[in-house]
Amino acid sequence: GLVDHVSVMSITSHESGTTTPTTTAAAASSARQIGSQIDQSNSNSIKIHYYGMACPNNTPLATVRRKTSFFNSGGAHDNNEKQQQQQQQQQYEKGECTIGAPLDFVENYNIRLTPNVDFGTAKTLTQVLRGRNIATKGMGVPGVEALTLPYIRHA
């Protein structure tokens, strides 16, 4: 899709360097309003996935992305789950979008590797970048959430 991710972040106080409950609530509300507007203006043909404070369970972006059919890596779900996702995606003819209000700064990048890079090498790159690997593997960039997904171009 043209826009597959919208992140609404709280305004930080210059004096304290922290966000306030008022700004985080406003960010969450704004994210839900953006999602609602996209949904209404596209006749419910786009599936909206909320994350962070815009989601009732404060679900992290990486968790939400793994559950969408757009980001399905092919091996993470069983066949019944894949069939359900395919049926849901057909219902949303224009695709899917993640919208949220994260507690920490989020910037979304898709890095497309050349065809000669095998999946194992791509996974290694992801592991080197992923912040949660700092404690367990001694590598990673703080705050980085990374996924390794095959690029499948739909005609």
PDB file of C-alpha atoms in Angstrom:
ATOM      1  CA  GLY A   1       0.000   0.000   0.000  1.00  0.00           C
ATOM      2  CA  LEU A   2       0.942   3.615  -0.284  1.00  0.00           C
ATOM      3  CA  VAL A   3       0.990   4.022   3.498  1.00  0.00           C
ATOM      4  CA  ASP A   4       1.368   0.863   5.547  1.00  0.00           C
ATOM      5  CA  HIS A   5       2.557   2.402   8.814  1.00  0.00           C
ATOM      6  CA  VAL A   6       1.607   5.555  10.734  1.00  0.00           C
ATOM      7  CA  SER A   7       3.296   6.319  14.039  1.00  0.00           C
ATOM      8  CA  VAL A   8       1.965   9.126  16.255  1.00  0.00           C
ATOM      9  CA  MET A   9       4.446  10.063  18.964  1.00  0.00           C
ATOM     10  CA  SER A  10       3.978  12.082  22.124  1.00  0.00           C
ATOM     11  CA  ILE A  11       5.458  15.523  22.429  1.00  0.00           C
ATOM     12  CA  THR A  12       8.378  15.597  24.843  1.00  0.00           C
ATOM     13  CA  SER A  13       8.808  18.403  27.331  1.00  0.00           C
ATOM     14  CA  HIS A  14      12.010  20.326  26.549  1.00  0.00           C
ATOM     15  CA  GLU A  15      12.531  21.067  30.218  1.00  0.00           C
ATOM     16  CA  SER A  16      12.203  17.563  31.640  1.00  0.00           C
ATOM     17  CA  GLY A  17      12.891  15.461  28.525  1.00  0.00           C
ATOM     18  CA  THR A  18       9.885  13.281  29.336  1.00  0.00           C
ATOM     19  CA  THR A  19       6.368  12.863  28.047  1.00  0.00           C
ATOM     20  CA  THR A  20       3.335  13.512  30.208  1.00  0.00           C
ATOM     21  CA  PRO A  21       0.184  11.405  30.538  1.00  0.00           C
ATOM     22  CA  THR A  22      -1.675  14.177  28.703  1.00  0.00           C
ATOM     23  CA  THR A  23       0.595  14.030  25.647  1.00  0.00           C
ATOM     24  CA  THR A  24       0.633  10.218  25.546  1.00  0.00           C
ATOM     25  CA  ALA A  25      -3.171  10.081  25.768  1.00  0.00           C
ATOM     26  CA  ALA A  26      -3.411  12.683  22.997  1.00  0.00           C
ATOM     27  CA  ALA A  27      -1.053  10.657  20.797  1.00  0.00           C
ATOM     28  CA  ALA A  28      -3.114   7.492  21.352  1.00  0.00           C
ATOM     29  CA  SER A  29      -6.352   9.333  20.609  1.00  0.00           C
ATOM     30  CA  SER A  30      -4.865  10.927  17.478  1.00  0.00           C
ATOM     31  CA  ALA A  31      -3.669   7.532  16.208  1.00  0.00           C
ATOM     32  CA  ARG A  32      -7.145   6.046  16.679  1.00  0.00           C
ATOM     33  CA  GLN A  33      -8.717   9.052  14.911  1.00  0.00           C
ATOM     34  CA  ILE A  34      -6.320   8.638  11.960  1.00  0.00           C
ATOM     35  CA  GLY A  35      -7.219   4.951  11.752  1.00  0.00           C
ATOM     36  CA  SER A  36     -10.915   5.718  11.925  1.00  0.00           C
ATOM     37  CA  GLN A  37     -10.610   8.334   9.175  1.00  0.00           C
ATOM     38  CA  ILE A  38      -8.672   5.945   6.909  1.00  0.00           C
ATOM     39  CA  ASP A  39     -11.251   3.244   7.592  1.00  0.00           C
ATOM     40  CA  GLN A  40     -14.249   5.500   6.861  1.00  0.00           C
ATOM     41  CA  SER A  41     -12.793   7.180   3.789  1.00  0.00           C
ATOM     42  CA  ASN A  42     -11.954   3.818   2.225  1.00  0.00           C
ATOM     43  CA  SER A  43     -15.316   2.124   2.878  1.00  0.00           C
ATOM     44  CA  ASN A  44     -13.763  -0.369   5.322  1.00  0.00           C
ATOM     45  CA  SER A  45     -11.538  -1.801   2.555  1.00  0.00           C
ATOM     46  CA  ILE A  46      -8.307  -1.368   4.569  1.00  0.00           C
ATOM     47  CA  LYS A  47      -7.619  -3.475   7.657  1.00  0.00           C
ATOM     48  CA  ILE A  48      -6.304  -1.228  10.443  1.00  0.00           C
ATOM     49  CA  HIS A  49      -4.000  -2.794  13.052  1.00  0.00           C
ATOM     50  CA  TYR A  50      -3.427  -0.620  16.131  1.00  0.00           C
ATOM     51  CA  TYR A  51      -0.341  -0.903  18.329  1.00  0.00           C
ATOM     52  CA  GLY A  52       1.233   0.751  21.338  1.00  0.00           C
ATOM     53  CA  MET A  53      -0.983   3.095  23.317  1.00  0.00           C
ATOM     54  CA  ALA A  54      -3.534   3.190  20.459  1.00  0.00           C
ATOM     55  CA  CYS A  55      -4.203  -0.510  21.123  1.00  0.00           C
ATOM     56  CA  PRO A  56      -6.236  -1.532  24.200  1.00  0.00           C
ATOM     57  CA  ASN A  57      -3.519  -4.048  25.187  1.00  0.00           C
ATOM     58  CA  ASN A  58      -0.575  -1.722  24.386  1.00  0.00           C
ATOM     59  CA  THR A  59       0.695  -4.383  21.957  1.00  0.00           C
ATOM     60  CA  PRO A  60       4.208  -3.654  20.600  1.00  0.00           C
ATOM     61  CA  LEU A  61       4.589  -2.873  16.889  1.00  0.00           C
ATOM     62  CA  ALA A  62       6.731  -5.960  16.147  1.00  0.00           C
ATOM     63  CA  THR A  63       4.052  -8.247  17.625  1.00  0.00           C
ATOM     64  CA  VAL A  64       1.303  -6.605  15.564  1.00  0.00           C
ATOM     65  CA  ARG A  65       3.392  -6.702  12.379  1.00  0.00           C
ATOM     66  CA  ARG A  66       4.027 -10.427  12.774  1.00  0.00           C
ATOM     67  CA  LYS A  67       0.269 -11.058  12.866  1.00  0.00           C
ATOM     68  CA  THR A  68      -0.576  -9.186   9.659  1.00  0.00           C
ATOM     69  CA  SER A  69      -0.773 -11.063   6.376  1.00  0.00           C
ATOM     70  CA  PHE A  70       1.377  -8.397   4.712  1.00  0.00           C
ATOM     71  CA  PHE A  71       4.262  -9.230   7.027  1.00  0.00           C
ATOM     72  CA  ASN A  72       3.652 -12.985   7.183  1.00  0.00           C
ATOM     73  CA  SER A  73       7.037 -14.672   6.869  1.00  0.00           C
ATOM     74  CA  GLY A  74       5.485 -17.914   5.727  1.00  0.00           C
ATOM     75  CA  GLY A  75       6.783 -20.017   8.590  1.00  0.00           C
ATOM     76  CA  ALA A  76       5.429 -18.255  11.645  1.00  0.00           C
ATOM     77  CA  HIS A  77       1.811 -19.414  11.355  1.00  0.00           C
ATOM     78  CA  ASP A  78       0.076 -22.754  11.000  1.00  0.00           C
ATOM     79  CA  ASN A  79      -2.030 -23.548   7.921  1.00  0.00           C
ATOM     80  CA  ASN A  80      -5.386 -22.741   9.572  1.00  0.00           C
ATOM     81  CA  GLU A  81      -4.071 -19.353  10.653  1.00  0.00           C
ATOM     82  CA  LYS A  82      -2.726 -18.701   7.123  1.00  0.00           C
ATOM     83  CA  GLN A  83      -6.106 -19.566   5.589  1.00  0.00           C
ATOM     84  CA  GLN A  84      -7.903 -17.245   8.004  1.00  0.00           C
ATOM     85  CA  GLN A  85      -5.481 -14.430   7.138  1.00  0.00           C
ATOM     86  CA  GLN A  86      -5.973 -14.975   3.403  1.00  0.00           C
ATOM     87  CA  GLN A  87      -9.758 -14.817   3.834  1.00  0.00           C
ATOM     88  CA  GLN A  88      -9.480 -11.660   5.938  1.00  0.00           C
ATOM     89  CA  GLN A  89      -7.149 -10.022   3.411  1.00  0.00           C
ATOM     90  CA  GLN A  90      -9.603 -10.729   0.591  1.00  0.00           C
ATOM     91  CA  GLN A  91     -12.190  -8.892   2.674  1.00  0.00           C
ATOM     92  CA  TYR A  92      -9.872  -5.852   2.789  1.00  0.00           C
ATOM     93  CA  GLU A  93      -9.212  -5.333  -0.909  1.00  0.00           C
ATOM     94  CA  LYS A  94      -6.951  -2.283  -0.427  1.00  0.00           C
ATOM     95  CA  GLY A  95      -4.681  -3.989   2.108  1.00  0.00           C
ATOM     96  CA  GLU A  96      -3.561  -3.383   5.644  1.00  0.00           C
ATOM     97  CA  CYS A  97      -2.065  -0.571   7.700  1.00  0.00           C
ATOM     98  CA  THR A  98      -0.453  -0.421  11.151  1.00  0.00           C
ATOM     99  CA  ILE A  99      -1.223   2.695  13.180  1.00  0.00           C
ATOM    100  CA  GLY A 100      -0.043   3.353  16.683  1.00  0.00           C
ATOM    101  CA  ALA A 101       1.263   5.525  19.457  1.00  0.00           C
ATOM    102  CA  PRO A 102       4.498   3.973  20.739  1.00  0.00           C
ATOM    103  CA  LEU A 103       6.009   4.814  24.109  1.00  0.00           C
ATOM    104  CA  ASP A 104       9.429   5.193  22.497  1.00  0.00           C
ATOM    105  CA  PHE A 105      10.454   6.734  19.188  1.00  0.00           C
ATOM    106  CA  VAL A 106       9.612   4.529  16.189  1.00  0.00           C
ATOM    107  CA  GLU A 107      10.801   5.028  12.643  1.00  0.00           C
ATOM    108  CA  ASN A 108       9.896   2.443  10.022  1.00  0.00           C
ATOM    109  CA  TYR A 109      12.301   1.348   7.294  1.00  0.00           C
ATOM    110  CA  ASN A 110      12.057  -1.463   4.811  1.00  0.00           C
ATOM    111  CA  ILE A 111      15.455  -2.661   3.657  1.00  0.00           C
ATOM    112  CA  ARG A 112      15.216  -4.637   0.469  1.00  0.00           C
ATOM    113  CA  LEU A 113      18.257  -6.790  -0.160  1.00  0.00           C
ATOM    114  CA  THR A 114      19.447  -7.867  -3.585  1.00  0.00           C
ATOM    115  CA  PRO A 115      18.183 -11.253  -4.839  1.00  0.00           C
ATOM    116  CA  ASN A 116      21.606 -12.870  -4.346  1.00  0.00           C
ATOM    117  CA  VAL A 117      21.411 -12.418  -0.537  1.00  0.00           C
ATOM    118  CA  ASP A 118      20.094 -15.646   0.982  1.00  0.00           C
ATOM    119  CA  PHE A 119      17.513 -15.701   3.772  1.00  0.00           C
ATOM    120  CA  GLY A 120      20.081 -16.887   6.363  1.00  0.00           C
ATOM    121  CA  THR A 121      22.310 -13.897   5.696  1.00  0.00           C
ATOM    122  CA  ALA A 122      19.316 -11.577   5.925  1.00  0.00           C
ATOM    123  CA  LYS A 123      18.386 -13.127   9.300  1.00  0.00           C
ATOM    124  CA  THR A 124      21.935 -12.544  10.535  1.00  0.00           C
ATOM    125  CA  LEU A 125      21.651  -8.858   9.593  1.00  0.00           C
ATOM    126  CA  THR A 126      18.361  -8.661  11.510  1.00  0.00           C
ATOM    127  CA  GLN A 127      19.929 -10.251  14.598  1.00  0.00           C
ATOM    128  CA  VAL A 128      22.855  -7.818  14.516  1.00  0.00           C
ATOM    129  CA  LEU A 129      20.455  -4.859  14.412  1.00  0.00           C
ATOM    130  CA  ARG A 130      17.699  -6.036  16.784  1.00  0.00           C
ATOM    131  CA  GLY A 131      17.889  -4.286  20.163  1.00  0.00           C
ATOM    132  CA  ARG A 132      16.487  -7.154  22.198  1.00  0.00           C
ATOM    133  CA  ASN A 133      19.559  -9.227  21.250  1.00  0.00           C
ATOM    134  CA  ILE A 134      21.923  -6.998  23.242  1.00  0.00           C
ATOM    135  CA  ALA A 135      21.463  -8.908  26.502  1.00  0.00           C
ATOM    136  CA  THR A 136      21.292 -12.417  25.024  1.00  0.00           C
ATOM    137  CA  LYS A 137      23.720 -12.231  22.093  1.00  0.00           C
ATOM    138  CA  GLY A 138      25.860  -9.208  22.886  1.00  0.00           C
ATOM    139  CA  MET A 139      24.823  -7.405  19.702  1.00  0.00           C
ATOM    140  CA  GLY A 140      22.110  -5.034  18.575  1.00  0.00           C
ATOM    141  CA  VAL A 141      21.128  -1.389  18.503  1.00  0.00           C
ATOM    142  CA  PRO A 142      19.073  -0.149  21.476  1.00  0.00           C
ATOM    143  CA  GLY A 143      15.444   0.477  20.542  1.00  0.00           C
ATOM    144  CA  VAL A 144      15.583  -1.292  17.179  1.00  0.00           C
ATOM    145  CA  GLU A 145      12.835  -3.804  16.385  1.00  0.00           C
ATOM    146  CA  ALA A 146      13.744  -5.825  13.313  1.00  0.00           C
ATOM    147  CA  LEU A 147      11.988  -8.533  11.316  1.00  0.00           C
ATOM    148  CA  THR A 148      13.338 -10.733   8.528  1.00  0.00           C
ATOM    149  CA  LEU A 149      10.665 -11.209   5.920  1.00  0.00           C
ATOM    150  CA  PRO A 150      10.792 -12.394   2.326  1.00  0.00           C
ATOM    151  CA  TYR A 151       9.883  -9.800  -0.268  1.00  0.00           C
ATOM    152  CA  ILE A 152       6.957 -11.054  -2.293  1.00  0.00           C
ATOM    153  CA  ARG A 153       5.821  -8.786  -5.058  1.00  0.00           C
ATOM    154  CA  HIS A 154       2.186  -9.152  -6.024  1.00  0.00           C
ATOM    155  CA  ALA A 155       1.487  -8.375  -9.678  1.00  0.00           C
TER     156      ALA A 155
END
